[in-house]
Amino acid sequence: MGWLTTVLIVLPLAGGLAVWLAPVRRTWIGPLAFLISLVEIGFWVDALDDFDFGQGGLQLEQRHEWFSDLNVSYHVGFYGFSLWLTGLAVVVMAAAIGYAVIAGRERPRAYYGLMLVLTGAVVGVFTAQDLLAWYVFWEAMLIPLYVLVGVWGGAGRVGATLKFVIYTMAGSLLMLASVIAFGLSQGTFDLVDSGSSASTWVFLGFVVAFAVKAPLFPFHGWLPDAYRESSPEVSAVLSGLISKTAVYGFLRIAIAKFPEPVDDFRVPILVLATIGLVYGSLLAFRAPDFRGVVAYSSLAQMGLITLGLFAANDLGFNGAVLQSVNHGLVSAALFLTAGAVERRTATGELKLLGGMARGRPALATLLLATGVIALAVPLSSAFVGEFAILAGVFQQGWLWAVIGAAAIVLAAMYMLRLISAVLHQDVGPAVDPRSPDLTGAELGVLAPLVLLLVGLSIWPALITDRSFAPRPSQAVETQFESFRGSVSYLALRELPAACRAQVEAQAARAQATGDSSFGVDCLLDGRRTSVSTFTFTKGSK
Amino acid sequence: MIHRPSVDWFALAPVFALLGASGVALLAAVLMPVRTRKPFAASVTALGYVGAGVAAGLLYWKSADGHPVVSDAFMRDRWTALATIVIAGTGFLAVLVSYAQRARAEHVAEYYALLAAAGSGMAFFVGAANLMTLFLALEWFSICLYILCAIDIDLEGSLEAGLKYLIVGAFGSAVLLFGSALVYGATNELAFDRIAGAADSGDVLLVVGLAMILAGLAFKASAAPFHMWTPDAYEGAPTPVTAFMAAATKTAALVVTLRILTTAFPDQSDLWTVAVAAIACVSLAVGNLAALVQRNVKRLLAYSSVSHAGFMLIPIAANNALGARALLFYLIPYSAMSLGAFAVVAARERELGAPVTLDNLAGFGWERPFLGVSMWVFMLGFAGLPLTGGFVGKFYAFSAAYDRGWTWLVVVGVVATAVSLYYYLGVIRAMYLSAPAELRPVSVGGSPPREVLLGAAVLGCLAVTVGSFFAVQPLIDLAKDAAKSLPL
C-alpha cells in the first residue's frame, strides 16, 4: 500500500504543474486546484482506512534507492501521528485554496500551482523517513512560500518575505550541517535504520531550525510581519500548517534521535517554551488588529505544544499531537475569518471594527464557536489537548504546569477580547451595516473546519489513542518484566522480539550503573536495525 | 633520426574534433559568402562539440584503466573523459546561445573558430599529464578566451574586458610557469606522477613551486584572492562568451587542480589541503559579500562564480575519494546553471539593448514565463535549494569535508550559502516581485526576437539542472568511476 503515500505527495505536485500548464480558461484554474485538493483529501481518507492503528509503527511504507554510496533513499511512510498531521495538512490546504477561489487571486495559474506544490512539500515533510529526503521537502516548502508571501501579500510584503526567508534559511542551512553530520556518522540517512546520537551540536542544529519554523521565543521575529502581510489563506497555512512541520521535526528527529541531548536541554527548552507561551499571550492581548491577535496566539500555542513535546512522556506527546491538530484548525479558521472580515471592512484594526454580530449570524456563530474552542473551555478538544500537555509537563516539575495553566487564562482574555471587539460593542466606523453575512461559499470553506473541531471535541481519543504505537510505556514495561521504573520511550517502531533479551540485559546494566539511558542495536530481517534509545525519566530510578 | 613517440590518436580525438572544427570555421571566414558564414561556422562548431562529446563518451567507456599516452604527456582516463564531456556539452550549448547574438558579420566565423579552439584547448588541458602540456594547454585556451572577450568591438567594455583578462590572465600564466620551473628545478621531473616522491616533501623549492602552481590555477578558476579580473571580464565580454567562460573554464581549472595536487604532490597534502581550504574560505567570503551589493546581473553572477569556486574547492581540500566524486558531480549541474543563467541574461539584454540590472529585470518573470521560471530554477540551484542538482552538489561537497573531519569547513560553507541566498533570491525578487512599472526599456523596435536556439539551450540547462537532482545515482556512478583514475 506504500504507493498511497507517494500518491499523496506526488498528486499535488503534479497538480501544481497541471494547473500551471493546463489549457483551460483562467476562471477555471481555481476550481480545478480546489478539486485536486479535494481528491487529495480523498486519498488521505483512504490512507486512514488502510492504516492499522492496532499495530502501530511505520506503515504504508515505500522505499526507493536515491543514491547508494551515502545510503540515501526515497523512503516514505506513516506513523499514527504523521497520519493526523497529514490530515491536518490536506484539510487546511483545501480550505485555503477554497478561500482563495472565493476571494479571487491575480495570476491564478502561478498562485494555485504554488499552493498545490506547497501541499505536496508539506505532506512530504510529514511522511519522509529518510533524513535527506525529509530535508529536501522541508526546503521545498520555502520556495512556494517565498513567492506566495512576496507576490500576493499586502503592502509591506517584500520586507516581510525577506525577514521570513532569512530567518528560516539561517535555521535550515545550519540544520543541513547537522543532517550531514548525523547521516554520515550513522552511515545511513534512513531515519528508521539509523540509531540515536549523543552529539549536542548536531542536536542544536536541528532544534534551532525547528525553533525558527515553529516559532519559539526568541526566534519569532519574522512572525508578526509574515502573518500580517500575507493573504489570509497563506497566513492560515503558515500558522496552521507550516508551524506543525516544526512539531513533527521535534518529535521525529530531535526527540527520537537525540535522547541524551534532549535530557540535557530539557530545562532550557521548557523555559523558552514557557516564556513564549506567556509572552505570546500577553502580546495577543495587546495586539491592535485581528490578525495580530491570531499571530501572537500562535506563538503562545506553539510554546504550549513544545511544553508537551519536551515533557517527553505519553501524556505530553499525545497532548502535543492533539493540540497541533486543534491549533492548526483553529488558526486556519481564524485567519480565514479575519480575511472574510477584512473583505467586508477593508481593515483588521480592532478599533475600527465592532458590532458585526448584528445581522450576521453565521459570522458571529462561527467566530464565537472557534474562539470558544480556542480558549479551551472544558469539553472542547483544545481543553483535552492542553490538559494532557499540562499533566504531562507536570511530571517534569509542577512549576511548568502552573505557569502553563496561568497562561491559558490569558488565552481566554485575548480570545474574548477579540470576539467582543469584532462582534459586539458599538458598530465600528469601518463596518458598513449593509455589508453581508458570510456567503454560502465562505461558509462552505469555514464550516467544515469548525465542524472538525467540534467532532474532535466530542471524540479527542480519536487522535490521542491513535498517534503512537499502543501505549508506549506500558508496552515496554509489559514486554520486559525485569525492567521496572518509569520509562519515556517514543514507540516509533514495534520492538522486535529478537531484541528482547538484549534490551533486558541492557536495561539491567543501565539500572545497575545508574546510566540515564541505553540503546540497543540488533539485526532484523538480516538488516541492521537500531531500536530506539530508552531513557529513564529523571529521578525515577 | 628523431625519436617519434607513438600517438594514441583516439585519446586525442576530442581535441582534434574541435581543432578540426575550428580550422573549417576559419576557412569559412575566408571562403564563404558573408550571408552563409554564420550558419556554416556555427553548425561546424556545434558539430565539433558534438563530436568531441561523443569521442569523450567513447573514451570514457574504453578507458577503465587510466594510463598516460603520447610520451606520457597526456592522460587517457575517465577523469579526463568525463571532464571533456562536461566541457563539450557546455560548448555546444554556448554555440546555441551565441547564435542570435548581434555581432559584426566580418568576425562571425572567427568567433566560432575561436570558440571551438578554446574548447579544444580545454579538452587538452584536462588531460595534461606533465607540466609542459599543462602550460601549453593553459595558454592555448586562454589566448582564445582573451580574444573572445574582446571580439565585439561595438560593445562597450568588451575591449576593456579582453585587455584586463589578458593582463591578469597572463600574469596568472606566468606564475604557473614560474612555479612549474621551480618544481622542475627541485625534482628534475615534468610528469606529474614522477614529481611525487622525487624530492624531499619539505623541499623549499618544491613547496614554493607548488604554491605558485596552485595560485596560477586559482587565477583560472577565479578563486579569491585571484579573482580580480572576473567581474570586469564577465561584465564586459559578450554574454555568450561569459556563459562559456564561467562554466567551461572553471570546470577545466578545477578538474586539473585536483589532478595535479593529488598526483604530483601527495606528500605535501598536509600543506595544500589547508591552503585550498583557506582559498575556499576567502572565495566564499569575498564572492558572497561582494555579490550582495551588485546591481548589474552579470557582475552579480561573476561574484557568484567566485563564491562557487570556493564551494568547489571544498571537496578538493577534502582530498578524499568522496571529494573527487563530489567535485565532478557538482560541475555538471553547476555548468548547466551557470550557462543557463547567462543565457537568460543574454535574452534580456537583446530585448532591452542595454546591460541587465536588477532594476530592469523587473517583471521579466511574468513577461517571459519560460525564461523566468528557468532563471528561477538556476538561482535556486546556485543557492543549493532542493529540486536542483545544486543541492546534491553542495550536499556532496559538504559531506566530503565532513568525511575528512573538517566540520568547520562545512559550517563555513553553510553560512556562505545562507548569505548567498540574499542575492540569488534578490534576482527572483527583481523578476517577480518588483513592479514592471519601474521599468523604462530602451526602444529597439519590434517585439523581442523569437530565439528558438537560445530557448533550446536554456531548456537543456534546465533539464540538466533538475535532472541531476533526480538522477543522482547514475551521475555519481560516472563520477565515482572517473575519480578512480586519481590516486586517492
Coordinates of N, CA, C and O in Angstrom, one line a residue, chain B residues 221-362:
Chain B
A221 N 40.5 29.5 -12.2 CA 39.2 29.1 -11.5 C 38.5 30.3 -10.9 O 37.4 30.1 -10.4
S222 N 39.1 31.5 -11.0 CA 38.6 32.7 -10.4 C 38.2 32.5 -9.0 O 37.1 32.8 -8.5
A223 N 39.2 31.9 -8.2 CA 39.0 31.8 -6.8 C 39.7 33.0 -6.2 O 40.8 33.5 -6.6
A224 N 39.1 33.6 -5.1 CA 39.7 34.7 -4.4 C 40.9 34.2 -3.6 O 40.9 33.1 -3.2
P225 N 41.9 35.0 -3.5 CA 42.1 36.4 -3.9 C 42.7 36.5 -5.3 O 43.4 37.5 -5.6
F226 N 42.4 35.6 -6.2 CA 43.0 35.7 -7.6 C 41.9 35.9 -8.6 O 41.9 35.5 -9.7
H227 N 40.8 36.6 -8.1 CA 39.6 36.8 -8.9 C 39.4 38.1 -9.5 O 38.4 38.4 -10.1
M228 N 40.5 39.0 -9.3 CA 40.2 40.5 -9.6 C 39.7 40.7 -11.0 O 38.9 41.6 -11.3
W229 N 40.1 39.8 -12.0 CA 39.7 40.0 -13.4 C 38.3 39.6 -13.6 O 37.6 40.1 -14.5
T230 N 37.7 38.8 -12.7 CA 36.5 38.1 -13.0 C 35.3 39.0 -13.3 O 34.7 39.0 -14.3
P231 N 35.0 39.9 -12.3 CA 33.8 40.8 -12.5 C 33.9 41.6 -13.8 O 32.9 41.7 -14.6
D232 N 35.1 42.2 -14.0 CA 35.2 43.1 -15.2 C 35.1 42.3 -16.5 O 34.4 42.7 -17.4
A233 N 35.8 41.2 -16.5 CA 35.8 40.4 -17.7 C 34.4 39.8 -18.0 O 33.9 39.8 -19.1
Y234 N 33.8 39.3 -17.0 CA 32.4 38.8 -17.1 C 31.4 39.8 -17.6 O 30.6 39.6 -18.4
E235 N 31.6 41.0 -17.0 CA 30.6 42.1 -17.4 C 30.9 42.6 -18.8 O 29.9 42.8 -19.5
G236 N 32.1 42.7 -19.1 CA 32.4 43.3 -20.4 C 32.3 42.4 -21.6 O 31.9 42.8 -22.7
A237 N 32.6 41.1 -21.4 CA 32.6 40.2 -22.5 C 31.2 40.0 -23.1 O 30.2 40.2 -22.3
P238 N 31.1 39.7 -24.4 CA 29.7 39.3 -24.9 C 29.2 38.2 -24.0 O 29.9 37.3 -23.6
T239 N 27.9 38.3 -23.7 CA 27.3 37.4 -22.7 C 27.5 35.9 -23.0 O 27.8 35.1 -22.1
P240 N 27.3 35.5 -24.3 CA 27.5 34.1 -24.5 C 29.0 33.6 -24.2 O 29.2 32.5 -23.7
V241 N 29.9 34.5 -24.4 CA 31.3 34.2 -24.1 C 31.4 34.1 -22.6 O 32.1 33.1 -22.1
T242 N 30.8 35.0 -21.9 CA 30.8 34.9 -20.4 C 30.2 33.6 -20.0 O 30.8 32.9 -19.1
A243 N 29.1 33.2 -20.6 CA 28.5 32.0 -20.2 C 29.5 30.8 -20.4 O 29.6 29.9 -19.5
F244 N 30.1 30.8 -21.5 CA 31.1 29.7 -21.8 C 32.2 29.7 -20.8 O 32.6 28.7 -20.2
M245 N 32.8 30.9 -20.6 CA 33.9 31.0 -19.7 C 33.6 30.6 -18.3 O 34.3 29.8 -17.7
A246 N 32.4 31.1 -17.8 CA 32.0 30.8 -16.4 C 31.9 29.3 -16.2 O 32.4 28.8 -15.2
A247 N 31.3 28.6 -17.2 CA 31.1 27.2 -17.0 C 32.4 26.3 -17.3 O 32.8 25.6 -16.5
A248 N 32.9 26.5 -18.5 CA 33.9 25.6 -19.0 C 35.3 25.9 -18.4 O 36.0 24.9 -18.0
T249 N 35.7 27.2 -18.3 CA 37.0 27.4 -17.7 C 37.1 26.9 -16.3 O 38.1 26.3 -15.9
K250 N 36.0 27.1 -15.5 CA 36.0 26.7 -14.1 C 36.1 25.2 -14.1 O 36.9 24.6 -13.3
T251 N 35.3 24.5 -14.9 CA 35.4 23.1 -14.9 C 36.8 22.6 -15.2 O 37.4 21.8 -14.4
A252 N 37.4 23.2 -16.3 CA 38.8 22.7 -16.6 C 39.8 23.0 -15.5 O 40.5 22.1 -15.1
A253 N 39.7 24.2 -15.0 CA 40.7 24.6 -14.0 C 40.6 23.7 -12.7 O 41.6 23.3 -12.2
L254 N 39.4 23.5 -12.3 CA 39.2 22.8 -11.0 C 39.6 21.3 -11.2 O 40.2 20.7 -10.3
V255 N 39.2 20.7 -12.3 CA 39.5 19.3 -12.6 C 41.0 19.1 -12.6 O 41.5 18.2 -12.0
V256 N 41.7 20.0 -13.2 CA 43.1 19.9 -13.3 C 43.8 20.1 -12.0 O 44.7 19.5 -11.6
T257 N 43.2 21.1 -11.2 CA 43.8 21.4 -9.9 C 43.8 20.1 -9.0 O 44.8 19.8 -8.4
L258 N 42.6 19.4 -9.0 CA 42.6 18.2 -8.2 C 43.6 17.2 -8.7 O 44.2 16.5 -7.9
R259 N 43.6 17.0 -10.0 CA 44.5 16.0 -10.5 C 46.0 16.3 -10.2 O 46.7 15.4 -9.7
I260 N 46.4 17.5 -10.4 CA 47.8 17.8 -10.2 C 48.2 17.8 -8.7 O 49.2 17.2 -8.3
L261 N 47.3 18.2 -7.9 CA 47.5 18.2 -6.4 C 47.7 16.7 -5.9 O 48.6 16.4 -5.1
T262 N 46.7 15.9 -6.3 CA 46.8 14.5 -5.8 C 47.8 13.7 -6.5 O 48.4 12.8 -5.8
T263 N 48.1 13.9 -7.8 CA 49.1 13.1 -8.5 C 50.5 13.5 -8.2 O 51.4 12.7 -7.9
A264 N 50.8 14.8 -8.3 CA 52.1 15.3 -8.2 C 52.6 15.6 -6.8 O 53.7 15.5 -6.4
F265 N 51.6 16.0 -5.9 CA 52.0 16.5 -4.6 C 51.3 15.7 -3.4 O 50.9 16.4 -2.5
P266 N 51.2 14.4 -3.5 CA 50.6 13.7 -2.4 C 51.3 13.9 -1.1 O 50.7 13.9 0.0
D267 N 52.7 14.0 -1.2 CA 53.4 14.1 0.1 C 53.2 15.4 0.8 O 53.4 15.6 2.0
Q268 N 52.8 16.4 0.0 CA 52.6 17.8 0.6 C 51.1 18.0 1.0 O 50.7 19.1 1.2
S269 N 50.3 16.9 1.0 CA 48.9 17.2 1.2 C 48.5 17.9 2.5 O 47.5 18.6 2.5
D270 N 49.4 17.7 3.5 CA 49.1 18.5 4.7 C 49.1 20.0 4.5 O 48.4 20.7 5.1
L271 N 50.0 20.4 3.5 CA 50.1 21.8 3.2 C 49.0 22.3 2.3 O 48.3 23.2 2.6
W272 N 48.9 21.6 1.2 CA 47.9 22.1 0.2 C 46.5 22.0 0.6 O 45.6 22.8 0.1
T273 N 46.1 21.0 1.4 CA 44.7 20.9 1.8 C 44.3 22.1 2.6 O 43.3 22.7 2.4
V274 N 45.3 22.5 3.5 CA 45.0 23.7 4.3 C 44.9 25.0 3.4 O 44.0 25.8 3.5
A275 N 45.9 25.0 2.4 CA 45.9 26.2 1.5 C 44.6 26.3 0.7 O 44.0 27.3 0.6
V276 N 44.2 25.1 0.2 CA 43.0 25.1 -0.7 C 41.8 25.5 0.2 O 40.9 26.2 -0.2
A277 N 41.7 24.9 1.4 CA 40.6 25.3 2.3 C 40.6 26.8 2.6 O 39.5 27.4 2.6
A278 N 41.8 27.4 2.7 CA 41.9 28.8 3.0 C 41.4 29.6 1.8 O 40.6 30.5 1.9
I279 N 41.8 29.2 0.6 CA 41.4 29.8 -0.6 C 39.9 29.7 -0.7 O 39.2 30.6 -1.1
A280 N 39.4 28.5 -0.4 CA 37.9 28.3 -0.5 C 37.2 29.3 0.4 O 36.2 29.9 0.0
C281 N 37.7 29.4 1.7 CA 37.0 30.3 2.6 C 37.1 31.7 2.1 O 36.1 32.5 2.2
V282 N 38.2 32.2 1.6 CA 38.4 33.5 1.1 C 37.4 33.7 0.0 O 36.7 34.8 -0.1
S283 N 37.4 32.8 -0.9 CA 36.5 32.9 -2.1 C 35.0 33.0 -1.7 O 34.2 33.8 -2.2
L284 N 34.6 32.2 -0.7 CA 33.3 32.2 -0.2 C 32.9 33.6 0.4 O 31.9 34.2 0.1
A285 N 33.9 34.1 1.2 CA 33.6 35.4 1.8 C 33.6 36.5 0.8 O 32.6 37.2 0.7
V286 N 34.6 36.6 0.0 CA 34.7 37.7 -1.0 C 33.6 37.6 -2.0 O 32.8 38.6 -2.2
G287 N 33.4 36.4 -2.6 CA 32.3 36.3 -3.6 C 31.0 36.6 -3.1 O 30.2 37.4 -3.7
N288 N 30.6 36.1 -1.9 CA 29.3 36.3 -1.4 C 29.0 37.7 -1.0 O 28.0 38.3 -1.2
L289 N 30.0 38.3 -0.3 CA 29.8 39.6 0.3 C 29.8 40.6 -0.9 O 29.0 41.5 -0.9
A290 N 30.7 40.5 -1.9 CA 30.7 41.4 -3.0 C 29.4 41.3 -3.8 O 28.9 42.3 -4.3
A291 N 28.9 40.1 -3.9 CA 27.7 39.9 -4.7 C 26.5 40.6 -4.1 O 25.6 41.0 -4.8
L292 N 26.5 40.8 -2.8 CA 25.4 41.3 -2.1 C 25.0 42.7 -2.6 O 23.9 43.1 -2.6
V293 N 26.1 43.5 -3.0 CA 25.8 44.9 -3.4 C 25.8 45.1 -4.9 O 25.7 46.3 -5.3
Q294 N 25.8 44.1 -5.7 CA 25.8 44.3 -7.1 C 24.4 44.6 -7.6 O 23.4 44.0 -7.2
R295 N 24.3 45.5 -8.6 CA 23.1 45.7 -9.3 C 23.1 45.1 -10.7 O 22.1 44.8 -11.2
N296 N 24.3 45.1 -11.3 CA 24.4 44.6 -12.6 C 24.4 43.0 -12.5 O 25.2 42.5 -11.7
V297 N 23.5 42.4 -13.3 CA 23.3 41.0 -13.1 C 24.5 40.2 -13.5 O 24.9 39.2 -12.9
K298 N 25.2 40.7 -14.5 CA 26.4 39.9 -15.0 C 27.5 40.0 -13.9 O 28.2 39.0 -13.6
R299 N 27.6 41.1 -13.3 CA 28.6 41.3 -12.2 C 28.2 40.4 -11.0 O 29.1 39.7 -10.4
L300 N 26.9 40.4 -10.7 CA 26.4 39.6 -9.6 C 26.7 38.1 -9.9 O 27.3 37.4 -9.0
L301 N 26.5 37.7 -11.1 CA 26.8 36.3 -11.4 C 28.3 36.0 -11.4 O 28.7 34.9 -11.1
A302 N 29.1 37.1 -11.7 CA 30.5 36.9 -11.7 C 31.0 36.6 -10.3 O 31.8 35.7 -10.0
Y303 N 30.4 37.4 -9.3 CA 30.8 37.2 -7.9 C 30.3 35.9 -7.4 O 30.9 35.2 -6.7
S304 N 29.1 35.5 -7.9 CA 28.5 34.2 -7.6 C 29.5 33.1 -8.1 O 29.7 32.1 -7.4
S305 N 30.1 33.3 -9.2 CA 31.0 32.3 -9.8 C 32.3 32.3 -8.9 O 32.8 31.2 -8.7
V306 N 32.7 33.4 -8.3 CA 33.8 33.4 -7.4 C 33.5 32.5 -6.2 O 34.2 31.7 -5.7
S307 N 32.2 32.8 -5.7 CA 31.9 32.0 -4.5 C 31.7 30.5 -4.8 O 32.0 29.7 -4.0
H308 N 31.3 30.2 -6.0 CA 31.2 28.8 -6.4 C 32.6 28.2 -6.5 O 32.7 27.0 -6.3
A309 N 33.5 29.0 -7.0 CA 34.9 28.4 -6.9 C 35.2 28.0 -5.5 O 35.8 26.9 -5.3
G310 N 34.8 28.8 -4.6 CA 35.0 28.4 -3.2 C 34.3 27.1 -2.8 O 34.9 26.2 -2.2
F311 N 33.0 27.0 -3.2 CA 32.3 25.8 -2.9 C 32.9 24.6 -3.5 O 33.0 23.5 -2.8
M312 N 33.5 24.7 -4.7 CA 34.0 23.5 -5.3 C 35.4 23.3 -4.9 O 36.0 22.2 -5.2
L313 N 36.1 24.2 -4.3 CA 37.4 24.0 -3.7 C 37.2 23.2 -2.4 O 38.2 22.5 -2.0
I314 N 36.1 23.2 -1.8 CA 35.9 22.5 -0.5 C 36.1 21.0 -0.8 O 36.9 20.4 0.0
P315 N 35.5 20.3 -1.8 CA 35.8 18.9 -2.0 C 37.3 18.7 -2.3 O 37.8 17.6 -2.0
I316 N 37.9 19.6 -3.0 CA 39.3 19.4 -3.3 C 40.1 19.5 -2.1 O 41.0 18.6 -1.9
A317 N 39.8 20.4 -1.2 CA 40.5 20.5 0.1 C 40.3 19.2 0.9 O 41.1 18.8 1.7
A318 N 39.1 18.5 0.7 CA 38.9 17.3 1.5 C 39.9 16.2 1.1 O 40.1 15.3 1.9
N319 N 40.4 16.2 -0.1 CA 41.4 15.3 -0.5 C 41.0 13.8 -0.2 O 41.8 13.1 0.4
N320 N 39.8 13.5 -0.6 CA 39.5 12.1 -0.5 C 38.6 11.6 -1.7 O 38.2 12.5 -2.5
A321 N 38.3 10.4 -1.7 CA 37.6 9.9 -2.9 C 36.2 10.5 -3.0 O 35.7 10.8 -4.1
L322 N 35.6 10.7 -1.9 CA 34.3 11.3 -1.9 C 34.4 12.7 -2.4 O 33.5 13.2 -3.2
G323 N 35.4 13.4 -2.1 CA 35.6 14.8 -2.6 C 35.8 14.8 -4.1 O 35.2 15.7 -4.8
A324 N 36.6 13.9 -4.7 CA 36.7 13.9 -6.1 C 35.4 13.6 -6.8 O 35.1 14.3 -7.8
R325 N 34.7 12.7 -6.3 CA 33.3 12.4 -6.8 C 32.4 13.7 -6.7 O 31.7 14.0 -7.6
A326 N 32.5 14.3 -5.5 CA 31.7 15.5 -5.3 C 32.0 16.6 -6.3 O 31.1 17.2 -6.9
L327 N 33.3 16.8 -6.6 CA 33.7 17.8 -7.5 C 33.1 17.6 -8.9 O 32.5 18.4 -9.5
L328 N 33.4 16.4 -9.4 CA 32.9 16.1 -10.8 C 31.4 16.2 -10.8 O 30.8 16.6 -11.8
F329 N 30.7 15.7 -9.8 CA 29.3 15.7 -9.8 C 28.8 17.2 -9.8 O 27.9 17.6 -10.6
Y330 N 29.4 18.0 -8.9 CA 28.9 19.3 -8.8 C 29.1 20.1 -10.1 O 28.3 21.0 -10.4
L331 N 30.2 19.8 -10.8 CA 30.5 20.6 -12.0 C 29.4 20.4 -13.1 O 29.1 21.3 -13.9
I332 N 28.7 19.3 -13.0 CA 27.7 19.0 -14.0 C 26.5 20.0 -13.9 O 26.2 20.8 -14.8
P333 N 25.8 20.0 -12.7 CA 24.7 21.0 -12.6 C 25.3 22.4 -12.6 O 24.6 23.3 -13.1
Y334 N 26.5 22.6 -12.0 CA 27.0 24.0 -12.0 C 27.2 24.5 -13.4 O 26.8 25.7 -13.7
S335 N 27.7 23.8 -14.3 CA 27.9 24.2 -15.7 C 26.6 24.6 -16.3 O 26.4 25.6 -16.9
A336 N 25.6 23.7 -16.1 CA 24.3 23.9 -16.7 C 23.7 25.2 -16.1 O 23.1 26.1 -16.9
M337 N 23.7 25.4 -14.8 CA 23.1 26.5 -14.2 C 23.8 27.8 -14.6 O 23.1 28.8 -14.9
S338 N 25.1 27.8 -14.7 CA 25.9 28.9 -15.0 C 25.6 29.4 -16.4 O 25.2 30.5 -16.7
L339 N 25.6 28.4 -17.3 CA 25.4 28.7 -18.7 C 24.0 29.2 -18.9 O 23.7 30.2 -19.6
G340 N 23.0 28.5 -18.3 CA 21.6 28.8 -18.4 C 21.3 30.2 -17.9 O 20.6 31.0 -18.5
A341 N 21.9 30.6 -16.7 CA 21.7 31.9 -16.2 C 22.2 33.0 -17.1 O 21.5 34.0 -17.4
F342 N 23.4 32.8 -17.6 CA 23.9 33.8 -18.5 C 23.1 33.9 -19.8 O 22.9 34.9 -20.5
A343 N 22.6 32.7 -20.3 CA 21.8 32.7 -21.5 C 20.5 33.5 -21.3 O 20.1 34.3 -22.1
V344 N 19.9 33.4 -20.1 CA 18.7 34.2 -19.8 C 19.1 35.7 -19.8 O 18.3 36.5 -20.3
V345 N 20.2 36.0 -19.2 CA 20.7 37.4 -19.2 C 20.9 37.9 -20.6 O 20.5 39.0 -21.0
A346 N 21.4 37.0 -21.5 CA 21.6 37.4 -22.9 C 20.3 37.7 -23.5 O 20.2 38.7 -24.3
A347 N 19.3 36.9 -23.2 CA 18.0 37.1 -23.9 C 17.4 38.5 -23.4 O 16.9 39.2 -24.3
R348 N 17.5 38.8 -22.1 CA 17.0 40.0 -21.7 C 17.8 41.2 -22.3 O 17.3 42.2 -22.6
E349 N 19.1 41.0 -22.4 CA 20.0 42.0 -22.9 C 19.6 42.4 -24.4 O 19.5 43.5 -24.8
R350 N 19.3 41.3 -25.1 CA 19.0 41.5 -26.5 C 17.6 42.2 -26.6 O 17.4 43.0 -27.5
E351 N 16.8 41.9 -25.7 CA 15.4 42.5 -25.6 C 15.5 44.0 -25.3 O 14.8 44.8 -25.9
L352 N 16.4 44.4 -24.4 CA 16.5 45.7 -23.9 C 17.5 46.6 -24.7 O 17.4 47.8 -24.7
G353 N 18.5 45.9 -25.2 CA 19.6 46.6 -25.8 C 20.4 47.4 -24.8 O 21.0 48.4 -25.1
A354 N 20.4 47.0 -23.6 CA 21.1 47.6 -22.5 C 21.6 46.6 -21.5 O 21.1 45.5 -21.5
P355 N 22.6 46.9 -20.8 CA 23.1 45.9 -19.7 C 22.0 45.6 -18.8 O 21.2 46.5 -18.4
V356 N 21.9 44.4 -18.4 CA 20.8 43.9 -17.5 C 21.2 44.2 -16.1 O 22.2 43.8 -15.6
T357 N 20.3 45.0 -15.4 CA 20.5 45.2 -14.0 C 19.3 44.6 -13.2 O 18.3 44.2 -13.8
L358 N 19.4 44.6 -11.9 CA 18.3 44.1 -11.1 C 17.0 45.0 -11.4 O 15.9 44.5 -11.3
D359 N 17.2 46.3 -11.7 CA 16.1 47.1 -11.9 C 15.4 46.8 -13.2 O 14.1 46.8 -13.2
N360 N 16.1 46.6 -14.3 CA 15.4 46.4 -15.5 C 15.0 44.9 -15.7 O 14.5 44.6 -16.8
L361 N 15.3 44.1 -14.7 CA 14.8 42.7 -14.8 C 13.3 42.7 -14.3 O 12.6 41.7 -14.5
A362 N 12.8 43.9 -13.7 CA 11.5 43.9 -13.1 C 10.5 43.4 -14.1 O 10.4 43.8 -15.3

